[in-house]
Short mmCIF file of C-alpha atoms in Angstrom, two decimals:
data_model
loop_
_atom_site.label_atom_id
_atom_site.label_comp_id
_atom_site.label_asym_id
_atom_site.label_seq_id
_atom_site.Cartn_x
_atom_site.Cartn_y
_atom_site.Cartn_z
CA UNK A 54 24.95 -45.16 24.53
CA UNK A 55 24.45 -41.48 23.79
CA UNK A 56 24.15 -38.16 25.52
CA UNK A 57 21.65 -37.50 28.31
CA UNK A 58 18.58 -35.48 27.39
CA UNK A 59 15.84 -33.67 29.34
CA UNK A 60 12.99 -35.66 30.83
CA UNK A 61 10.24 -36.78 28.51
CA UNK A 62 6.81 -35.14 28.79
CA UNK A 63 5.56 -38.58 29.84
CA UNK A 64 7.93 -39.22 32.72
CA UNK A 65 5.81 -39.41 35.86
CA UNK A 66 6.59 -37.01 38.68
CA UNK A 67 5.26 -37.94 42.11
CA UNK A 68 3.05 -34.92 42.62
CA UNK A 69 -0.74 -35.11 42.75
CA UNK A 70 -2.76 -32.25 41.28
CA UNK A 71 -6.29 -30.94 41.44
CA UNK A 72 -8.62 -30.46 38.48
CA UNK A 73 -11.79 -28.40 38.17
CA UNK A 74 -15.03 -30.37 38.24
CA UNK A 75 -16.03 -28.89 34.87
CA UNK A 76 -12.93 -30.42 33.30
CA UNK A 77 -13.50 -33.74 35.02
CA UNK A 78 -17.08 -33.84 33.71
CA UNK A 79 -15.83 -33.30 30.13
CA UNK A 80 -13.39 -36.21 30.47
CA UNK A 81 -15.99 -38.51 32.06
CA UNK A 82 -18.47 -37.77 29.27
CA UNK A 83 -15.86 -38.12 26.52
CA UNK A 84 -14.57 -41.47 27.75
CA UNK A 85 -17.89 -42.85 28.98
CA UNK A 86 -16.34 -43.38 32.41
CA UNK A 87 -18.27 -43.62 35.66
CA UNK A 88 -15.54 -42.03 37.77
CA UNK A 89 -12.00 -40.76 37.58
CA UNK A 90 -9.06 -40.18 39.85
CA UNK A 91 -6.57 -37.42 39.19
CA UNK A 92 -3.17 -39.06 39.30
CA UNK A 93 0.33 -37.70 39.37
CA UNK A 94 1.57 -34.66 37.53
CA UNK A 95 3.69 -35.84 34.61
CA UNK A 96 5.27 -32.51 33.81
CA UNK A 97 4.93 -28.76 34.21
CA UNK A 98 4.69 -27.10 30.81
CA UNK A 99 7.49 -24.82 29.59
CA UNK A 100 7.66 -21.46 31.39
CA UNK A 101 4.87 -22.46 33.77
CA UNK A 102 2.11 -22.54 31.15
CA UNK A 103 0.22 -25.41 32.77
CA UNK A 104 0.81 -29.10 33.31
CA UNK A 105 0.41 -32.59 31.94
CA UNK A 106 -1.39 -35.08 34.19
CA UNK A 107 -2.48 -38.70 34.05
CA UNK A 108 -6.10 -39.47 34.99
CA UNK A 109 -7.19 -42.95 36.04
CA UNK A 110 -10.67 -43.97 34.86
CA UNK A 111 -13.29 -46.46 36.05
CA UNK A 112 -16.25 -47.94 34.24
CA UNK A 113 -14.97 -47.66 30.67
CA UNK A 114 -12.58 -49.34 28.27
CA UNK A 115 -9.70 -46.97 29.03
CA UNK A 116 -7.80 -47.39 32.28
CA UNK A 117 -6.28 -43.92 31.94
CA UNK A 118 -5.86 -40.82 29.79
CA UNK A 119 -3.26 -38.08 29.65
CA UNK A 120 -4.45 -34.49 29.89
CA UNK A 121 -2.49 -31.47 28.71
CA UNK A 122 -3.91 -28.61 30.76
CA UNK A 123 -2.73 -25.21 29.51
CA UNK A 124 -3.09 -22.22 31.82
CA UNK A 125 -1.74 -18.94 30.53
CA UNK A 126 0.10 -17.37 33.48
CA UNK A 127 -0.13 -13.74 34.55
CA UNK A 128 3.66 -13.69 34.69
CA UNK A 129 5.63 -16.41 32.92
CA UNK A 130 8.92 -17.86 34.07
CA UNK A 131 11.61 -18.63 31.50
CA UNK A 132 14.97 -20.27 32.20
CA UNK A 133 16.67 -17.99 29.69
CA UNK A 134 14.87 -14.83 30.75
CA UNK A 135 12.95 -14.48 27.45
CA UNK A 136 9.71 -13.18 28.99
CA UNK A 137 8.25 -10.88 26.35
CA UNK A 138 4.85 -10.22 24.80
CA UNK A 139 6.18 -11.81 21.61
CA UNK A 140 7.23 -14.92 23.55
CA UNK A 141 3.80 -15.15 25.19
CA UNK A 142 1.97 -14.72 21.87
CA UNK A 143 4.12 -17.44 20.31
CA UNK A 144 3.30 -19.88 23.12
CA UNK A 145 -0.44 -19.10 22.94
CA UNK A 146 -0.36 -19.70 19.19
CA UNK A 147 1.58 -22.94 19.71
CA UNK A 148 -1.16 -24.44 21.86
CA UNK A 149 -3.80 -23.35 19.36
CA UNK A 150 -1.79 -25.06 16.60
CA UNK A 151 -1.38 -28.22 18.66
CA UNK A 152 -5.13 -28.38 19.32
CA UNK A 153 -5.84 -27.91 15.61
CA UNK A 154 -3.31 -30.61 14.75
CA UNK A 155 -4.86 -33.21 17.02
CA UNK A 156 -8.39 -32.37 15.89
CA UNK A 157 -7.76 -32.26 12.14
CA UNK A 158 -4.76 -34.44 11.25
CA UNK A 159 -4.06 -38.13 11.64
CA UNK A 160 -1.13 -40.48 11.01
CA UNK A 161 -0.74 -44.26 10.89
CA UNK A 162 1.05 -46.99 12.84
CA UNK A 163 4.37 -46.26 11.12
CA UNK A 164 4.43 -42.79 12.67
CA UNK A 165 2.26 -43.26 15.74
CA UNK A 166 0.87 -40.36 17.76
CA UNK A 167 -1.66 -40.36 20.63
CA UNK A 168 -5.32 -40.17 19.67
CA UNK A 169 -7.02 -36.94 20.70
CA UNK A 170 -10.20 -37.71 22.62
CA UNK A 171 -11.28 -34.13 23.32
CA UNK A 172 -10.01 -30.56 23.15
CA UNK A 173 -11.69 -27.52 24.65
CA UNK A 174 -10.85 -23.88 25.42
CA UNK A 175 -12.02 -22.21 28.62
CA UNK A 176 -11.03 -18.54 28.43
CA UNK A 177 -7.33 -18.42 29.27
CA UNK A 178 -7.19 -22.19 29.79
CA UNK A 179 -7.10 -25.08 27.31
CA UNK A 180 -7.61 -28.80 27.79
CA UNK A 181 -6.36 -31.53 25.43
CA UNK A 182 -7.39 -35.07 26.40
CA UNK A 183 -5.10 -37.70 24.86
CA UNK A 184 -4.78 -41.44 24.66
CA UNK A 185 -2.33 -42.74 27.26
CA UNK A 186 0.57 -44.09 25.20
CA UNK A 187 1.80 -46.12 28.18
CA UNK A 188 -1.34 -48.23 27.93
CA UNK A 189 -0.83 -48.59 24.16
CA UNK A 190 2.57 -50.18 24.74
CA UNK A 191 4.82 -47.14 24.40
CA UNK A 192 5.72 -47.00 28.06
CA UNK A 193 9.49 -46.61 27.82
CA UNK A 194 11.40 -43.31 27.98
CA UNK A 195 15.03 -42.70 27.16
CA UNK A 196 17.55 -40.22 28.55
CA UNK A 197 20.32 -42.01 26.64
CA UNK A 198 19.85 -44.00 23.49
CA UNK A 199 21.16 -46.99 21.56
CA UNK A 200 21.69 -47.30 17.82
CA UNK A 201 18.48 -49.27 17.23
CA UNK A 202 16.47 -46.60 19.06
CA UNK A 203 18.03 -43.75 17.08
CA UNK A 204 17.09 -45.60 13.90
CA UNK A 205 13.56 -46.22 15.19
CA UNK A 206 13.09 -42.47 15.71
CA UNK A 207 14.56 -41.65 12.30
CA UNK A 208 12.21 -44.20 10.76
CA UNK A 209 9.29 -42.48 12.50
CA UNK A 210 10.41 -39.14 11.07
CA UNK A 211 10.91 -40.58 7.58
CA UNK A 212 7.42 -42.13 7.56
CA UNK A 213 5.90 -38.91 8.94
CA UNK A 214 7.62 -36.77 6.30
CA UNK A 215 6.61 -39.18 3.52
CA UNK A 216 2.99 -39.19 4.68
CA UNK A 217 2.73 -35.40 4.62
CA UNK A 218 4.92 -34.68 1.59
CA UNK A 219 3.32 -31.82 -0.41
CA UNK A 220 0.47 -31.52 2.14
CA UNK A 221 -0.18 -27.83 2.89
CA UNK A 222 0.07 -27.01 6.62
CA UNK A 223 -3.48 -25.66 6.92
CA UNK A 224 -4.17 -24.37 10.43
CA UNK A 225 -0.60 -25.13 11.49
CA UNK A 226 2.54 -22.95 11.52
CA UNK A 227 3.22 -21.92 7.90
CA UNK A 228 6.86 -22.73 8.69
CA UNK A 229 7.30 -25.31 11.43
CA UNK A 230 9.87 -25.57 14.29
CA UNK A 231 10.08 -23.43 17.40
CA UNK A 232 13.27 -21.71 16.23
CA UNK A 233 12.00 -20.39 12.89
CA UNK A 234 13.68 -17.06 12.16
CA UNK A 235 10.50 -15.00 11.66
CA UNK A 236 9.32 -15.93 15.18
CA UNK A 237 12.70 -15.25 16.84
CA UNK A 238 13.76 -11.64 16.11
CA UNK A 239 14.80 -11.04 19.73
CA UNK A 240 17.20 -13.97 19.71
CA UNK A 241 18.61 -12.86 16.35
CA UNK A 242 19.24 -9.39 17.72
CA UNK A 243 21.07 -10.88 20.72
CA UNK A 244 23.58 -12.78 18.55
CA UNK A 245 27.27 -11.84 18.74
CA UNK A 246 28.28 -13.75 15.59
CA UNK A 247 28.01 -10.91 13.06
CA UNK A 248 28.66 -13.04 9.96
CA UNK A 249 26.01 -15.66 10.77
CA UNK A 250 23.63 -12.96 11.92
CA UNK A 251 23.94 -11.22 8.55
CA UNK A 252 23.41 -14.52 6.71
CA UNK A 253 20.43 -15.68 8.78
CA UNK A 254 17.87 -14.38 6.30
CA UNK A 255 19.61 -16.05 3.36
CA UNK A 256 19.77 -19.39 5.21
CA UNK A 257 16.08 -19.12 6.03
CA UNK A 258 15.24 -18.36 2.40
CA UNK A 259 17.23 -21.35 1.13
CA UNK A 260 15.28 -23.65 3.45
CA UNK A 261 11.93 -22.03 2.65
CA UNK A 262 12.57 -22.19 -1.11
CA UNK A 263 12.88 -25.99 -1.05
CA UNK A 264 10.94 -27.62 -3.87
CA UNK A 265 10.07 -30.63 -1.70
CA UNK A 266 8.18 -29.62 1.43
CA UNK A 267 6.39 -31.66 4.05
CA UNK A 268 4.92 -31.14 7.50
CA UNK A 269 7.59 -31.20 10.19
CA UNK A 270 7.07 -32.17 13.83
CA UNK A 271 8.90 -29.02 14.85
CA UNK A 272 10.28 -30.21 18.21
CA UNK A 273 11.52 -33.73 17.46
CA UNK A 274 13.94 -34.15 20.35
CA UNK A 275 14.56 -37.48 22.05
CA UNK A 276 12.39 -36.46 25.02
CA UNK A 277 9.33 -36.28 22.76
CA UNK A 278 9.54 -39.93 21.69
CA UNK A 279 7.93 -42.80 23.61
CA UNK A 280 9.36 -46.29 23.08
CA UNK A 281 8.03 -49.83 23.17
CA UNK A 282 9.80 -52.27 25.50
CA UNK A 283 11.92 -53.55 22.61
CA UNK A 284 12.88 -50.02 21.60
CA UNK A 285 11.99 -50.84 18.01
CA UNK A 286 8.62 -49.05 17.94
CA UNK A 287 8.14 -45.40 18.85
CA UNK A 288 5.39 -42.83 19.10
CA UNK A 289 5.81 -39.06 19.23
CA UNK A 290 4.16 -36.34 21.33
CA UNK A 291 4.20 -32.54 21.63
CA UNK A 292 2.97 -30.92 18.40
CA UNK A 293 3.05 -27.26 19.42
CA UNK A 294 5.40 -26.30 16.60
CA UNK A 295 4.17 -28.59 13.83
CA UNK A 296 4.12 -26.90 10.44
CA UNK A 297 5.45 -26.74 6.91
CA UNK A 298 9.06 -27.11 5.82
CA UNK A 299 11.99 -29.26 4.82
CA UNK A 300 12.16 -32.61 6.62
CA UNK A 301 15.84 -32.09 7.42
CA UNK A 302 14.83 -29.63 10.14
CA UNK A 303 13.43 -32.50 12.21
CA UNK A 304 16.35 -34.78 11.41
CA UNK A 305 19.09 -32.36 12.48
CA UNK A 306 17.24 -31.39 15.65
CA UNK A 307 16.71 -35.02 16.64
CA UNK A 308 20.31 -36.03 15.97
CA UNK A 309 21.61 -33.02 17.87
CA UNK A 310 19.40 -33.91 20.83
CA UNK A 311 20.97 -37.31 21.42
CA UNK A 312 24.57 -37.20 20.14
CA UNK A 313 27.57 -35.08 21.03
CA UNK A 314 30.00 -33.62 18.50
CA UNK A 315 32.25 -36.69 18.26
CA UNK A 316 29.28 -39.01 17.80
CA UNK A 317 27.83 -36.70 15.13
CA UNK A 318 31.10 -36.67 13.21
CA UNK A 319 31.27 -40.46 13.30
CA UNK A 320 27.62 -41.48 12.94
CA UNK A 321 25.68 -38.89 10.96
CA UNK A 322 26.48 -40.17 7.42
CA UNK A 323 25.23 -43.68 8.19
CA UNK A 324 22.18 -42.42 10.06
CA UNK A 325 21.25 -40.14 7.17
CA UNK A 326 21.48 -43.14 4.84
CA UNK A 327 19.06 -44.98 7.13
CA UNK A 328 16.61 -42.06 7.11
CA UNK A 329 16.59 -41.82 3.31
CA UNK A 330 16.25 -45.60 2.93
CA UNK A 331 13.14 -45.45 5.10
CA UNK A 332 11.83 -42.34 3.34
CA UNK A 333 12.11 -44.05 -0.04
CA UNK A 334 9.96 -46.97 1.15
CA UNK A 335 7.00 -44.70 1.93
CA UNK A 336 7.20 -41.81 -0.55
CA UNK A 337 4.52 -41.96 -3.24
CA UNK A 338 5.63 -43.44 -6.55
CA UNK A 339 4.88 -40.26 -8.51
CA UNK A 340 7.55 -38.36 -6.54
CA UNK A 341 11.06 -38.14 -8.02
CA UNK A 342 12.83 -39.61 -5.02
CA UNK A 343 16.32 -39.02 -6.41
CA UNK A 344 15.56 -35.31 -6.73
CA UNK A 345 14.04 -35.25 -3.24
CA UNK A 346 17.04 -36.97 -1.66
CA UNK A 347 19.52 -34.74 -3.51
CA UNK A 348 17.75 -31.57 -2.38
CA UNK A 349 17.28 -32.61 1.25
CA UNK A 350 20.85 -33.85 1.61
CA UNK A 351 21.97 -30.42 0.42
CA UNK A 352 19.64 -28.86 3.00
CA UNK A 353 21.13 -30.84 5.91
CA UNK A 354 23.92 -28.36 6.69
CA UNK A 355 21.58 -25.39 6.17
CA UNK A 356 19.01 -26.84 8.58
CA UNK A 357 21.72 -27.56 11.18
CA UNK A 358 23.14 -24.05 10.82
CA UNK A 359 19.66 -22.54 11.12
CA UNK A 360 19.21 -24.14 14.55
CA UNK A 361 22.77 -23.19 15.51
CA UNK A 362 21.83 -19.58 14.69
CA UNK A 363 18.94 -19.76 17.13
CA UNK A 364 21.06 -21.21 19.95
CA UNK A 365 23.73 -18.54 19.61
CA UNK A 366 21.14 -15.87 20.36
CA UNK A 367 18.97 -17.79 22.82
CA UNK A 368 21.57 -19.49 25.03
CA UNK A 369 25.19 -18.89 23.94
CA UNK A 370 26.55 -21.36 26.51
CA UNK A 371 24.41 -24.30 25.34
CA UNK A 372 26.21 -27.66 24.99
CA UNK A 373 24.94 -28.05 21.42
CA UNK A 374 27.12 -25.12 20.32
CA UNK A 375 30.02 -27.41 19.53
CA UNK A 376 32.75 -28.19 17.01
CA UNK A 377 30.41 -30.13 14.70
CA UNK A 378 27.86 -27.31 14.55
CA UNK A 379 30.55 -24.70 13.96
CA UNK A 380 32.07 -26.71 11.11
CA UNK A 381 28.72 -27.09 9.33
CA UNK A 382 28.06 -23.38 9.82
CA UNK A 383 31.43 -22.56 8.30
CA UNK A 384 30.60 -24.70 5.26
CA UNK A 385 27.20 -23.04 4.81
CA UNK A 386 28.61 -19.53 5.05
CA UNK A 387 31.23 -20.47 2.45
CA UNK A 388 28.51 -21.80 0.09
CA UNK A 389 26.52 -18.60 0.42
CA UNK A 390 29.53 -16.58 -0.74
CA UNK A 391 29.98 -18.62 -3.91
#
């Protein structure tokens, strides 16, 4: 079993919420339902930017839907104190990107996501109506994880990255992930590690200059995966930071979200082998897979160090700032000097 992680966006909290009649009418019309009941709040969105709720429907083929209701606050709350205009603009853009993703992109059963039933903006509020993955059979959440479940998530990522290999991220973040350097100048400025701070731009360039690019989920932590009862099938949610980039960014972030430093040291090589085995099965035949694997394996340490750079500025006491991350960072800084 592996390290505990934050609650999934689809854990159900026992708090009922209210919803404007205008929004209820949209959902009734979209689903062809005769009535609905607003159920429990599933989660409050990061920094108080709204909530995710489950709605129970009558008179249609869907027993329920999940609604992501974004409400831009007059004054945001942030656990790390990063309440700036830049932070607000980034979050607003993230919800616009997520809406565009659900409306314009699709995957398949090997990298399952919820279907988007409707999306609408109402001034400073946004509504995304999604298929309820619980009903679709992905009703399990994990705060600790077994080997088969880690591999199921890595398979999802491999299939996702293969599906979108060489696909331009139109309407998405040009460079995906929520920690991308260009969107985090405040956190870079706050860093105490002078050597890594000075190398941050070079690390970013190495990752951006990858020959093989795909679309990355951008926030592929354990909490954003929903599991089947067997744990062998997964679906993913939360596409606010989906965009272009090297697939290793998702892989390192996922592995770091569910394993501590000792587990990483022991397990990462075998888990990377599993990811690339799965990737090879789904990459198009006209792609030089050997070249792709060689490049992305070389990018692994750079991608890990890139996220480590973000953490050092954002939350220096974070548990992910550990021996494994520091060792990879040391190796990357040494490579950059050669």
